Amino acid sequence: MSAILSANDLNDFIPRAEVLSVLDAVTGLRIAQPTTSNNRQNGNTAALSGLEEPSAKLFIASVSPQSRASLAAACGPGVTEQQAGWMIERLLTEGLASGGKWGNGFTWVVDTNTAREACLVLGADEVLNQGGEGERRLRPSDKANTPVLTSSCPGWVCYAEKTHPYVLPHLSRVKSPQALMGTLLKTTLSRVYGIAPDRIWHLAVMPCFDKKLEASREELTDAVWGESRSGKPGKGVRDVDCVITSKEILMLAASRGLDFFGLSKSAPRPQPFFPDPVIQRFLFPAQQRKQTRDAGTSGGNMYYILCDVQAQHPGSQIQMTRGRNADVVDFAVVNNSGETIFKAARYYGFRNIQNLVRKLKPAKPSRMPGGKPFGSARRTAGKSSGMDYAYVEVMACPGGCTNGGGQIKVDDQVIVDRRSYGEKPGPDEQKALLAEVDEAYFSADEPSSANGSDGSADLVAGISPSHIRDTLAHWAKVAGIQLDRLVYTSYREVVSDVGKNISDTERVVQLAGKIGGGW
């Protein structure tokens, strides 16, 4: 490390330090709740106090289900994902507010599952081309090439941008749940309360260190959606200001002198009413929805698309064929006649991803007159391989997002101590812990109906597409921004800076990233 840099410089990039430094640096904007239930039902906006202080901020957090599952498993047997979520909520609201200069906590703590469901509907519409004339479904203007590849995993996206730019036209244009939630919160709150986006500070709790990279993307700032902006990626106010991982939640609690495992597992007091009633019902549904095991542990992008195809072809079946290992699986929707009408696949882990991108690599034209193209597959020059998948769910981590790099691992000291391991735990113990995380991930209560669908009949995998689309249309109206600018993103080739001179600040960021720091 350069002699110019100090421990304090590096500390500024450590997420838990950033969270506390921001909470303790400024006063918080407070919500004055409507005085009657009628006011809430009529959508009367609760007033914000503290606006006279220009530096005052409104603090809001979003939490992934995989992080809740990791912390539930760390707590021990009998603790559900929902209970772990309540513990996180207590920490971010009451716990953090109990210390610090201003007593600031987070006004709202929301579940990214709701944004995930919106992403599933948007992704299915993109892949199935369900946005033609006469339809009320939305598609990006710059549609991805077939096969469409999942883009919600930032490790995979970063790998593609840096090493295999020829796959970028295949990436889904739909934002990840983290990114979509950030845009939803910043646009809605800034419009409803008439405050600048930089007065809203959004923390995301995620299972993956690479989510910090995603949050720093110029494509995910108000440069894209802001009124006075160009609509193109650029420097601006980030939709997600800070990302911390599941294990960093424990560090954050300890930084305030709190024992996370000692927090109450009962339901906390109700959160303030969100200032828009439609988005309130979307963000805080009446009942937590159960994760379907068939959908896997990474959000269920491919599973939802398969279910959508199946719903459009009554009597069809979804068939699964395991590939060369557990992280490569082929899927097909087959009709009554045995005809395959849709094919998809799941590729998890970089070893498998490398095989996938080789298949997608365009053939090089021969330099010999009349020569045939050559490459990993013999195909027409300039075209991708003849893969017959319509969609591929790609995740960098073997086993999916519950096994993310930011999750609590079996050899973390907190687990070693809590489980009284006599010697350093090995792969078998890690496998057993991951099984507990997966079990917690699927431990939500059974739903009585679709999430916020008010009994809608058009259910796909338990989700009402019409309810999602109506909510998205309402959001665009509230924000006063075209919906495509809110829900879609873009990608670009990243040229390596190896061998180039970089600044001390950039060097600190790189070092912080290697040790799990923030951005």
Short mmCIF file of C-alpha atoms in Angstrom, two decimals:
data_model
loop_
_atom_site.label_atom_id
_atom_site.label_comp_id
_atom_site.label_asym_id
_atom_site.label_seq_id
_atom_site.Cartn_x
_atom_site.Cartn_y
_atom_site.Cartn_z
CA MET A 1 0.00 0.00 0.00
CA SER A 2 1.17 3.52 -0.77
CA ALA A 3 2.69 5.46 2.13
CA ILE A 4 0.19 8.23 1.32
CA LEU A 5 -2.67 5.97 2.44
CA SER A 6 -3.56 5.38 6.04
CA ALA A 7 -5.75 2.93 7.91
CA ASN A 8 -8.39 5.65 8.10
CA ASP A 9 -8.42 5.93 4.30
CA LEU A 10 -9.13 2.23 4.00
CA ASN A 11 -11.66 2.36 6.82
CA ASP A 12 -13.75 4.81 4.79
CA PHE A 13 -14.34 2.03 2.27
CA ILE A 14 -15.44 -0.55 4.85
CA PRO A 15 -19.25 -0.74 4.56
CA ARG A 16 -20.12 -1.01 8.23
CA ALA A 17 -17.96 2.04 8.87
CA GLU A 18 -19.69 3.86 6.03
CA VAL A 19 -23.14 3.03 7.40
CA LEU A 20 -22.31 4.34 10.87
CA SER A 21 -20.40 7.37 9.60
CA VAL A 22 -23.36 8.45 7.45
CA LEU A 23 -25.91 7.80 10.20
CA ASP A 24 -23.80 9.76 12.68
CA ALA A 25 -22.80 12.59 10.34
CA VAL A 26 -26.18 14.19 9.63
CA THR A 27 -29.61 14.56 11.14
CA GLY A 28 -32.31 12.27 9.85
CA LEU A 29 -35.52 13.26 8.13
CA ARG A 30 -38.43 12.01 10.25
CA ILE A 31 -41.86 10.79 9.16
CA ALA A 32 -44.91 12.37 10.79
CA GLN A 33 -47.53 9.67 10.46
CA PRO A 34 -51.12 10.43 9.33
CA THR A 35 -53.25 10.72 12.43
CA THR A 36 -56.07 8.39 11.34
CA SER A 37 -56.43 5.16 9.40
CA ASN A 38 -58.71 6.98 6.95
CA ASN A 39 -55.88 9.35 6.09
CA ARG A 40 -53.65 6.37 5.37
CA GLN A 41 -56.23 4.61 3.22
CA ASN A 42 -56.89 7.79 1.26
CA GLY A 43 -53.19 8.06 0.51
CA ASN A 44 -52.58 11.31 2.36
CA THR A 45 -48.82 11.76 2.41
CA ALA A 46 -47.17 11.83 5.82
CA ALA A 47 -45.10 14.96 6.28
CA LEU A 48 -41.32 14.97 6.60
CA SER A 49 -39.75 16.91 9.44
CA GLY A 50 -36.20 18.23 9.38
CA LEU A 51 -36.28 19.56 5.81
CA GLU A 52 -34.95 22.90 6.98
CA GLU A 53 -31.56 21.24 7.49
CA PRO A 54 -30.05 20.89 3.96
CA SER A 55 -27.82 17.95 4.89
CA ALA A 56 -30.57 15.90 6.59
CA LYS A 57 -31.27 12.53 4.94
CA LEU A 58 -34.02 9.92 4.78
CA PHE A 59 -32.61 6.46 5.50
CA ILE A 60 -34.10 3.32 3.93
CA ALA A 61 -32.83 -0.27 3.62
CA SER A 62 -33.67 -3.29 1.48
CA VAL A 63 -32.84 -6.87 2.47
CA SER A 64 -32.49 -9.96 0.29
CA PRO A 65 -34.10 -13.29 1.28
CA GLN A 66 -30.76 -15.08 0.87
CA SER A 67 -29.22 -12.83 3.54
CA ARG A 68 -32.11 -13.50 5.89
CA ALA A 69 -31.66 -17.26 5.29
CA SER A 70 -27.91 -17.10 6.01
CA LEU A 71 -28.48 -15.28 9.28
CA ALA A 72 -31.31 -17.66 10.21
CA ALA A 73 -28.96 -20.63 9.78
CA ALA A 74 -26.28 -18.84 11.81
CA CYS A 75 -28.79 -18.34 14.63
CA GLY A 76 -29.37 -22.07 14.86
CA PRO A 77 -32.19 -24.64 14.56
CA GLY A 78 -35.77 -23.42 14.62
CA VAL A 79 -35.08 -19.87 13.42
CA THR A 80 -36.91 -19.09 10.19
CA GLU A 81 -36.00 -16.66 7.43
CA GLN A 82 -38.88 -14.43 8.54
CA GLN A 83 -37.62 -14.32 12.13
CA ALA A 84 -34.11 -13.45 10.92
CA GLY A 85 -35.68 -10.70 8.86
CA TRP A 86 -37.35 -9.30 11.97
CA MET A 87 -33.98 -9.34 13.75
CA ILE A 88 -32.37 -7.42 10.87
CA GLU A 89 -35.24 -4.93 10.93
CA ARG A 90 -34.82 -4.40 14.66
CA LEU A 91 -31.08 -3.84 14.21
CA LEU A 92 -31.48 -1.32 11.38
CA THR A 93 -34.29 0.63 13.04
CA GLU A 94 -34.12 0.43 16.83
CA GLY A 95 -30.61 -0.99 17.32
CA LEU A 96 -28.64 1.52 15.26
CA ALA A 97 -30.81 4.37 16.53
CA SER A 98 -29.85 3.53 20.11
CA GLY A 99 -26.37 4.95 19.59
CA GLY A 100 -24.62 7.60 17.58
CA LYS A 101 -24.73 11.36 17.63
CA TRP A 102 -28.21 11.82 16.14
CA GLY A 103 -29.94 8.57 17.09
CA ASN A 104 -30.59 7.78 13.44
CA GLY A 105 -32.00 4.47 12.25
CA PHE A 106 -33.61 3.38 9.02
CA THR A 107 -37.15 4.63 8.47
CA TRP A 108 -38.14 1.68 6.26
CA VAL A 109 -36.70 -1.81 5.85
CA VAL A 110 -38.15 -3.48 2.76
CA ASP A 111 -37.93 -6.96 1.25
CA THR A 112 -36.31 -7.26 -2.20
CA ASN A 113 -38.64 -10.19 -2.93
CA THR A 114 -41.23 -7.71 -4.17
CA ALA A 115 -38.77 -6.23 -6.67
CA ARG A 116 -37.77 -9.78 -7.59
CA GLU A 117 -41.34 -10.57 -8.61
CA ALA A 118 -41.45 -7.48 -10.80
CA CYS A 119 -38.16 -8.55 -12.42
CA LEU A 120 -39.59 -12.02 -13.09
CA VAL A 121 -42.59 -10.61 -14.97
CA LEU A 122 -40.43 -8.15 -16.90
CA GLY A 123 -37.93 -10.88 -17.75
CA ALA A 124 -40.61 -13.24 -19.04
CA ASP A 125 -42.08 -10.50 -21.23
CA GLU A 126 -38.61 -9.81 -22.64
CA VAL A 127 -37.78 -13.44 -23.39
CA LEU A 128 -41.19 -14.47 -24.71
CA ASN A 129 -41.55 -11.38 -26.89
CA GLN A 130 -44.78 -10.50 -25.12
CA GLY A 131 -44.95 -6.86 -25.99
CA GLY A 132 -46.21 -6.57 -29.53
CA GLU A 133 -49.01 -4.37 -30.81
CA GLY A 134 -52.27 -4.76 -28.99
CA GLU A 135 -50.52 -6.10 -25.90
CA ARG A 136 -50.04 -4.18 -22.65
CA ARG A 137 -46.74 -5.80 -21.89
CA LEU A 138 -43.45 -3.97 -21.92
CA ARG A 139 -40.24 -4.85 -23.72
CA PRO A 140 -36.92 -3.04 -23.91
CA SER A 141 -36.30 -1.28 -27.20
CA ASP A 142 -32.85 -2.87 -27.32
CA LYS A 143 -33.91 -6.49 -26.94
CA ALA A 144 -31.35 -9.09 -25.97
CA ASN A 145 -30.27 -11.72 -28.48
CA THR A 146 -31.28 -15.35 -28.10
CA PRO A 147 -30.41 -17.14 -25.92
CA VAL A 148 -31.15 -14.46 -23.33
CA LEU A 149 -28.81 -14.73 -20.36
CA THR A 150 -29.60 -13.72 -16.79
CA SER A 151 -28.06 -10.38 -15.79
CA SER A 152 -28.93 -10.23 -12.09
CA CYS A 153 -25.57 -11.72 -11.00
CA PRO A 154 -22.96 -8.91 -10.95
CA GLY A 155 -20.03 -11.32 -10.79
CA TRP A 156 -21.16 -12.88 -14.05
CA VAL A 157 -21.88 -9.49 -15.66
CA CYS A 158 -18.46 -8.14 -14.65
CA TYR A 159 -16.79 -11.27 -16.05
CA ALA A 160 -18.65 -10.88 -19.36
CA GLU A 161 -17.87 -7.17 -19.68
CA LYS A 162 -14.16 -7.65 -19.00
CA THR A 163 -13.38 -10.91 -20.77
CA HIS A 164 -16.16 -11.91 -23.19
CA PRO A 165 -17.82 -8.78 -24.59
CA TYR A 166 -19.34 -10.79 -27.43
CA VAL A 167 -21.90 -12.18 -24.97
CA LEU A 168 -23.15 -8.73 -23.90
CA PRO A 169 -25.88 -8.59 -26.59
CA HIS A 170 -27.33 -11.71 -24.93
CA LEU A 171 -27.66 -10.21 -21.44
CA SER A 172 -31.18 -9.48 -20.24
CA ARG A 173 -31.88 -5.75 -20.11
CA VAL A 174 -34.03 -6.09 -16.98
CA LYS A 175 -32.46 -4.64 -13.83
CA SER A 176 -31.66 -6.88 -10.89
CA PRO A 177 -33.99 -6.81 -7.86
CA GLN A 178 -31.42 -4.75 -5.94
CA ALA A 179 -31.18 -2.18 -8.73
CA LEU A 180 -34.92 -2.07 -9.41
CA MET A 181 -35.68 -1.56 -5.73
CA GLY A 182 -33.14 1.26 -5.56
CA THR A 183 -34.67 3.04 -8.52
CA LEU A 184 -38.20 2.55 -7.16
CA LEU A 185 -37.33 3.98 -3.75
CA LYS A 186 -35.29 6.94 -4.97
CA THR A 187 -37.72 8.02 -7.71
CA THR A 188 -40.90 7.60 -5.67
CA LEU A 189 -39.69 9.23 -2.47
CA SER A 190 -37.96 12.12 -4.25
CA ARG A 191 -41.10 12.87 -6.28
CA VAL A 192 -43.66 12.46 -3.48
CA TYR A 193 -41.69 14.48 -0.95
CA GLY A 194 -40.17 16.92 -3.42
CA ILE A 195 -36.62 16.31 -2.21
CA ALA A 196 -33.42 15.69 -4.15
CA PRO A 197 -32.41 12.03 -4.62
CA ASP A 198 -29.16 12.64 -2.73
CA ARG A 199 -31.21 13.29 0.41
CA ILE A 200 -32.38 9.66 0.32
CA TRP A 201 -29.75 7.16 1.50
CA HIS A 202 -30.40 3.56 0.49
CA LEU A 203 -28.61 0.59 2.06
CA ALA A 204 -28.91 -2.91 0.54
CA VAL A 205 -28.17 -6.12 2.47
CA MET A 206 -27.05 -8.78 0.00
CA PRO A 207 -25.47 -12.28 -0.10
CA CYS A 208 -22.72 -11.25 -2.49
CA PHE A 209 -19.70 -8.93 -2.37
CA ASP A 210 -20.08 -8.27 -6.09
CA LYS A 211 -23.35 -6.47 -5.38
CA LYS A 212 -21.11 -3.61 -4.24
CA LEU A 213 -19.76 -3.46 -7.79
CA GLU A 214 -23.27 -3.42 -9.19
CA ALA A 215 -24.29 -0.52 -6.97
CA SER A 216 -21.37 1.54 -8.28
CA ARG A 217 -22.39 1.22 -11.96
CA GLU A 218 -23.00 4.52 -13.75
CA GLU A 219 -26.00 2.86 -15.43
CA LEU A 220 -27.69 2.72 -12.01
CA THR A 221 -27.77 6.41 -11.08
CA ASP A 222 -30.14 9.33 -11.53
CA ALA A 223 -28.11 10.24 -14.63
CA VAL A 224 -30.42 7.77 -16.40
CA TRP A 225 -33.79 8.79 -14.97
CA GLY A 226 -33.33 12.30 -13.50
CA GLU A 227 -35.36 15.20 -14.94
CA SER A 228 -32.33 17.30 -15.85
CA ARG A 229 -30.23 14.35 -16.96
CA SER A 230 -29.35 13.03 -20.40
CA GLY A 231 -30.93 9.62 -19.88
CA LYS A 232 -27.53 8.01 -20.47
CA PRO A 233 -25.17 6.38 -17.95
CA GLY A 234 -22.93 8.83 -16.13
CA LYS A 235 -21.89 10.30 -12.83
CA GLY A 236 -24.91 10.88 -10.65
CA VAL A 237 -26.68 9.96 -7.43
CA ARG A 238 -26.56 6.21 -6.97
CA ASP A 239 -29.81 4.26 -6.67
CA VAL A 240 -28.11 2.11 -4.03
CA ASP A 241 -25.72 4.11 -1.86
CA CYS A 242 -24.14 1.27 0.09
CA VAL A 243 -24.17 -2.53 0.10
CA ILE A 244 -23.29 -4.75 3.03
CA THR A 245 -23.33 -8.53 3.07
CA SER A 246 -24.92 -11.03 5.42
CA LYS A 247 -21.73 -11.49 7.47
CA GLU A 248 -21.24 -7.72 7.62
CA ILE A 249 -24.61 -7.40 9.38
CA LEU A 250 -22.96 -9.14 12.35
CA MET A 251 -20.02 -6.70 12.17
CA LEU A 252 -22.40 -3.74 11.94
CA ALA A 253 -24.23 -4.86 15.08
CA ALA A 254 -20.94 -5.35 16.93
CA SER A 255 -19.80 -1.87 15.88
CA ARG A 256 -22.75 -0.49 17.85
CA GLY A 257 -21.98 -2.77 20.79
CA LEU A 258 -24.91 -5.09 20.00
CA ASP A 259 -25.11 -8.88 19.87
CA PHE A 260 -27.15 -9.69 16.77
CA PHE A 261 -28.07 -13.13 18.11
CA GLY A 262 -29.51 -11.51 21.23
CA LEU A 263 -32.06 -9.45 19.29
CA SER A 264 -35.72 -10.37 19.66
CA LYS A 265 -37.09 -12.80 17.07
CA SER A 266 -40.65 -11.51 17.45
CA ALA A 267 -42.34 -9.20 14.97
CA PRO A 268 -41.20 -5.58 15.44
CA ARG A 269 -43.62 -2.67 15.60
CA PRO A 270 -45.25 -1.69 12.28
CA GLN A 271 -43.16 0.46 9.97
CA PRO A 272 -44.35 3.93 8.94
CA PHE A 273 -46.90 4.00 6.15
CA PHE A 274 -45.21 4.48 2.77
CA PRO A 275 -46.33 7.77 1.20
CA ASP A 276 -48.01 6.14 -1.83
CA PRO A 277 -50.78 3.58 -1.06
CA VAL A 278 -50.28 1.49 -4.23
CA ILE A 279 -46.55 1.16 -3.68
CA GLN A 280 -47.20 0.60 0.04
CA ARG A 281 -49.24 -2.52 -0.85
CA PHE A 282 -46.50 -3.63 -3.24
CA LEU A 283 -43.61 -3.16 -0.80
CA PHE A 284 -45.43 -4.49 2.25
CA PRO A 285 -47.77 -7.32 1.13
CA ALA A 286 -50.15 -8.77 3.67
CA GLN A 287 -48.33 -12.10 3.74
CA GLN A 288 -44.79 -13.25 3.08
CA ARG A 289 -44.65 -15.45 -0.02
CA LYS A 290 -43.10 -18.88 0.12
CA GLN A 291 -40.10 -19.56 -2.12
CA THR A 292 -40.72 -22.52 -4.44
CA ARG A 293 -38.05 -25.21 -4.30
CA ASP A 294 -38.38 -25.82 -8.04
CA ALA A 295 -37.38 -22.18 -8.59
CA GLY A 296 -34.01 -22.68 -6.90
CA THR A 297 -32.18 -20.34 -4.57
CA SER A 298 -31.29 -17.54 -7.00
CA GLY A 299 -34.62 -15.81 -7.50
CA GLY A 300 -36.33 -18.17 -9.92
CA ASN A 301 -35.80 -16.27 -13.18
CA MET A 302 -35.81 -19.33 -15.42
CA TYR A 303 -38.50 -21.18 -13.46
CA TYR A 304 -40.94 -18.30 -13.81
CA ILE A 305 -40.40 -18.15 -17.58
CA LEU A 306 -40.96 -21.91 -17.85
CA CYS A 307 -44.19 -21.57 -15.86
CA ASP A 308 -45.32 -18.70 -18.10
CA VAL A 309 -44.75 -20.81 -21.20
CA GLN A 310 -46.56 -23.73 -19.58
CA ALA A 311 -49.53 -21.52 -18.68
CA GLN A 312 -49.87 -20.52 -22.34
CA HIS A 313 -49.89 -24.18 -23.43
CA PRO A 314 -52.43 -26.07 -21.28
CA GLY A 315 -51.48 -29.67 -20.73
CA SER A 316 -47.77 -29.10 -21.33
CA GLN A 317 -45.13 -30.32 -18.90
CA ILE A 318 -41.76 -29.07 -17.66
CA GLN A 319 -39.01 -31.66 -18.05
CA MET A 320 -35.57 -31.50 -16.44
CA THR A 321 -32.34 -33.20 -17.50
CA ARG A 322 -29.22 -32.99 -15.37
CA GLY A 323 -26.06 -32.04 -17.21
CA ARG A 324 -22.41 -32.85 -16.53
CA ASN A 325 -22.75 -31.79 -12.88
CA ALA A 326 -25.36 -30.56 -10.40
CA ASP A 327 -24.91 -26.93 -11.51
CA VAL A 328 -25.74 -27.58 -15.17
CA VAL A 329 -29.36 -28.51 -15.81
CA ASP A 330 -31.41 -28.48 -19.03
CA PHE A 331 -35.14 -27.72 -18.97
CA ALA A 332 -37.82 -28.07 -21.62
CA VAL A 333 -41.54 -27.37 -21.89
CA VAL A 334 -43.12 -30.24 -23.81
CA ASN A 335 -46.68 -30.21 -25.16
CA ASN A 336 -49.23 -33.04 -25.24
CA SER A 337 -47.79 -34.35 -28.50
CA GLY A 338 -44.32 -34.65 -27.03
CA GLU A 339 -43.05 -31.67 -29.01
CA THR A 340 -40.54 -29.38 -27.29
CA ILE A 341 -41.86 -25.83 -27.43
CA PHE A 342 -39.31 -24.07 -25.20
CA LYS A 343 -35.82 -24.89 -23.95
CA ALA A 344 -33.81 -23.31 -21.15
CA ALA A 345 -30.84 -24.16 -18.97
CA ARG A 346 -29.15 -23.36 -15.68
CA TYR A 347 -25.38 -22.74 -15.54
CA TYR A 348 -23.94 -22.00 -12.09
CA GLY A 349 -20.25 -21.56 -11.22
CA PHE A 350 -17.46 -20.11 -13.34
CA ARG A 351 -16.20 -23.47 -14.56
CA ASN A 352 -19.57 -24.14 -16.16
CA ILE A 353 -19.93 -20.52 -17.31
CA GLN A 354 -16.68 -20.84 -19.26
CA ASN A 355 -18.16 -23.74 -21.20
CA LEU A 356 -21.27 -21.69 -21.90
CA VAL A 357 -19.42 -18.65 -23.25
CA ARG A 358 -17.28 -20.86 -25.50
CA LYS A 359 -20.46 -22.10 -27.14
CA LEU A 360 -21.60 -18.52 -27.69
CA LYS A 361 -18.32 -17.32 -29.19
CA PRO A 362 -18.72 -16.25 -32.82
CA ALA A 363 -16.66 -18.16 -35.36
CA LYS A 364 -13.72 -16.38 -36.93
CA PRO A 365 -13.80 -15.99 -40.72
CA SER A 366 -11.07 -17.84 -42.57
CA ARG A 367 -8.36 -15.71 -44.17
CA MET A 368 -8.06 -18.21 -46.98
CA PRO A 369 -10.16 -17.49 -50.09
CA GLY A 370 -13.18 -19.73 -49.96
CA GLY A 371 -12.15 -21.09 -46.57
CA LYS A 372 -14.68 -22.10 -43.95
CA PRO A 373 -15.04 -20.22 -40.65
CA PHE A 374 -13.27 -21.75 -37.69
CA GLY A 375 -13.61 -21.55 -33.94
CA SER A 376 -15.18 -23.45 -31.07
CA ALA A 377 -18.03 -24.44 -33.42
CA ARG A 378 -18.20 -24.44 -37.17
CA ARG A 379 -20.86 -21.88 -37.95
CA THR A 380 -21.46 -18.86 -40.10
CA ALA A 381 -18.93 -16.08 -39.44
CA GLY A 382 -20.20 -13.37 -37.11
CA LYS A 383 -22.99 -15.51 -35.67
CA SER A 384 -23.23 -17.14 -32.28
CA SER A 385 -23.47 -20.87 -31.84
CA GLY A 386 -26.53 -22.84 -32.72
CA MET A 387 -27.57 -23.20 -29.06
CA ASP A 388 -31.26 -23.98 -29.03
CA TYR A 389 -31.88 -22.52 -25.58
CA ALA A 390 -34.21 -19.52 -25.44
CA TYR A 391 -33.01 -18.61 -21.95
CA VAL A 392 -30.10 -19.48 -19.65
CA GLU A 393 -30.00 -18.68 -15.93
CA VAL A 394 -26.37 -17.85 -15.14
CA MET A 395 -24.96 -17.39 -11.64
CA ALA A 396 -21.29 -17.10 -10.67
CA CYS A 397 -21.57 -19.02 -7.40
CA PRO A 398 -21.86 -22.83 -7.43
CA GLY A 399 -25.18 -23.72 -5.89
CA GLY A 400 -26.61 -20.26 -6.51
CA CYS A 401 -27.12 -17.15 -4.41
CA THR A 402 -27.57 -18.83 -1.03
CA ASN A 403 -23.90 -19.77 -1.44
CA GLY A 404 -22.83 -16.19 -2.21
CA GLY A 405 -19.40 -14.95 -1.18
CA GLY A 406 -20.88 -12.56 1.39
CA GLN A 407 -22.81 -15.27 3.21
CA ILE A 408 -21.73 -16.53 6.63
CA LYS A 409 -19.40 -19.51 6.16
CA VAL A 410 -18.80 -22.45 8.42
CA ASP A 411 -15.20 -21.41 9.13
CA ASP A 412 -16.18 -17.88 10.17
CA GLN A 413 -15.23 -17.48 13.81
CA VAL A 414 -18.80 -16.74 14.87
CA ILE A 415 -19.96 -20.15 13.55
CA VAL A 416 -16.93 -21.97 14.95
CA ASP A 417 -17.68 -20.51 18.38
CA ARG A 418 -21.44 -20.98 18.32
CA ARG A 419 -21.18 -24.61 17.21
CA SER A 420 -18.17 -25.43 19.38
CA TYR A 421 -16.18 -27.07 16.61
CA GLY A 422 -13.22 -28.86 18.14
CA GLU A 423 -11.17 -28.45 14.99
CA LYS A 424 -11.35 -26.35 11.89
CA PRO A 425 -14.54 -27.28 10.00
CA GLY A 426 -14.13 -28.63 6.49
CA PRO A 427 -16.15 -29.10 3.27
CA ASP A 428 -18.62 -31.51 4.86
CA GLU A 429 -19.52 -29.01 7.57
CA GLN A 430 -19.85 -26.22 4.97
CA LYS A 431 -22.15 -28.43 2.90
CA ALA A 432 -24.29 -29.08 5.97
CA LEU A 433 -24.48 -25.36 6.79
CA LEU A 434 -25.46 -24.53 3.20
CA ALA A 435 -28.26 -27.11 3.45
CA GLU A 436 -29.51 -25.27 6.54
CA VAL A 437 -29.37 -21.95 4.67
CA ASP A 438 -31.39 -23.45 1.81
CA GLU A 439 -33.92 -24.87 4.25
CA ALA A 440 -34.33 -21.45 5.88
CA TYR A 441 -34.70 -19.86 2.44
CA PHE A 442 -37.72 -22.09 1.79
CA SER A 443 -39.17 -21.71 5.31
CA ALA A 444 -41.65 -18.90 4.65
CA ASP A 445 -45.31 -19.42 5.46
CA GLU A 446 -47.59 -20.80 2.77
CA PRO A 447 -49.37 -17.95 0.97
CA SER A 448 -53.15 -17.72 0.97
CA SER A 449 -53.13 -15.92 -2.39
CA ALA A 450 -50.78 -14.23 -4.79
CA ASN A 451 -48.70 -11.39 -3.44
CA GLY A 452 -50.88 -8.32 -3.43
CA SER A 453 -52.99 -9.65 -6.27
CA ASP A 454 -56.37 -9.16 -4.57
CA GLY A 455 -57.50 -12.59 -5.76
CA SER A 456 -56.38 -12.17 -9.37
CA ALA A 457 -56.89 -15.27 -11.47
CA ASP A 458 -53.94 -14.77 -13.85
CA LEU A 459 -51.38 -16.42 -11.62
CA VAL A 460 -48.03 -17.64 -12.93
CA ALA A 461 -45.94 -19.45 -10.31
CA GLY A 462 -48.09 -17.75 -7.66
CA ILE A 463 -47.48 -14.25 -9.06
CA SER A 464 -50.12 -12.08 -10.72
CA PRO A 465 -48.56 -10.52 -13.86
CA SER A 466 -51.45 -8.06 -14.21
CA HIS A 467 -50.96 -6.83 -10.65
CA ILE A 468 -47.23 -6.37 -11.27
CA ARG A 469 -47.79 -4.51 -14.54
CA ASP A 470 -50.45 -2.26 -12.99
CA THR A 471 -48.08 -1.43 -10.13
CA LEU A 472 -45.23 -0.67 -12.52
CA ALA A 473 -47.48 1.59 -14.60
CA HIS A 474 -48.55 3.42 -11.44
CA TRP A 475 -44.92 3.85 -10.42
CA ALA A 476 -44.04 5.39 -13.78
CA LYS A 477 -46.97 7.80 -13.41
CA VAL A 478 -45.90 8.85 -9.91
CA ALA A 479 -42.29 9.29 -11.01
CA GLY A 480 -43.27 11.07 -14.22
CA ILE A 481 -40.71 8.97 -16.11
CA GLN A 482 -41.12 6.49 -18.95
CA LEU A 483 -41.16 2.99 -17.53
CA ASP A 484 -38.39 1.70 -19.78
CA ARG A 485 -35.98 4.24 -18.24
CA LEU A 486 -36.87 2.88 -14.81
CA VAL A 487 -36.74 -0.90 -15.28
CA TYR A 488 -34.08 -1.57 -17.93
CA THR A 489 -30.32 -1.10 -17.97
CA SER A 490 -27.37 -1.52 -20.33
CA TYR A 491 -23.88 -3.04 -20.40
CA ARG A 492 -20.54 -2.12 -21.94
CA GLU A 493 -17.19 -3.65 -22.63
CA VAL A 494 -14.67 -2.86 -19.89
CA VAL A 495 -11.04 -2.54 -20.95
CA SER A 496 -8.57 -3.86 -18.39
CA ASP A 497 -6.33 -1.30 -16.68
CA VAL A 498 -3.56 -3.84 -16.02
CA GLY A 499 -0.21 -2.10 -16.48
CA LYS A 500 -1.75 1.37 -16.33
CA ASN A 501 -1.11 4.02 -13.71
CA ILE A 502 -4.00 4.38 -11.28
CA SER A 503 -4.62 6.85 -8.47
CA ASP A 504 -4.16 6.12 -4.79
CA THR A 505 -7.91 6.33 -4.27
CA GLU A 506 -8.54 3.73 -6.99
CA ARG A 507 -5.87 1.53 -5.41
CA VAL A 508 -7.67 1.74 -2.05
CA VAL A 509 -10.95 0.77 -3.68
CA GLN A 510 -9.33 -2.24 -5.32
CA LEU A 511 -7.72 -3.31 -2.04
CA ALA A 512 -10.99 -2.81 -0.17
CA GLY A 513 -12.78 -4.96 -2.72
CA LYS A 514 -10.29 -7.79 -2.27
CA ILE A 515 -10.88 -7.85 1.49
CA GLY A 516 -14.63 -7.39 1.24
CA GLY A 517 -14.80 -3.63 1.52
CA GLY A 518 -17.35 -1.26 0.06
CA TRP A 519 -17.32 1.01 -2.94
#
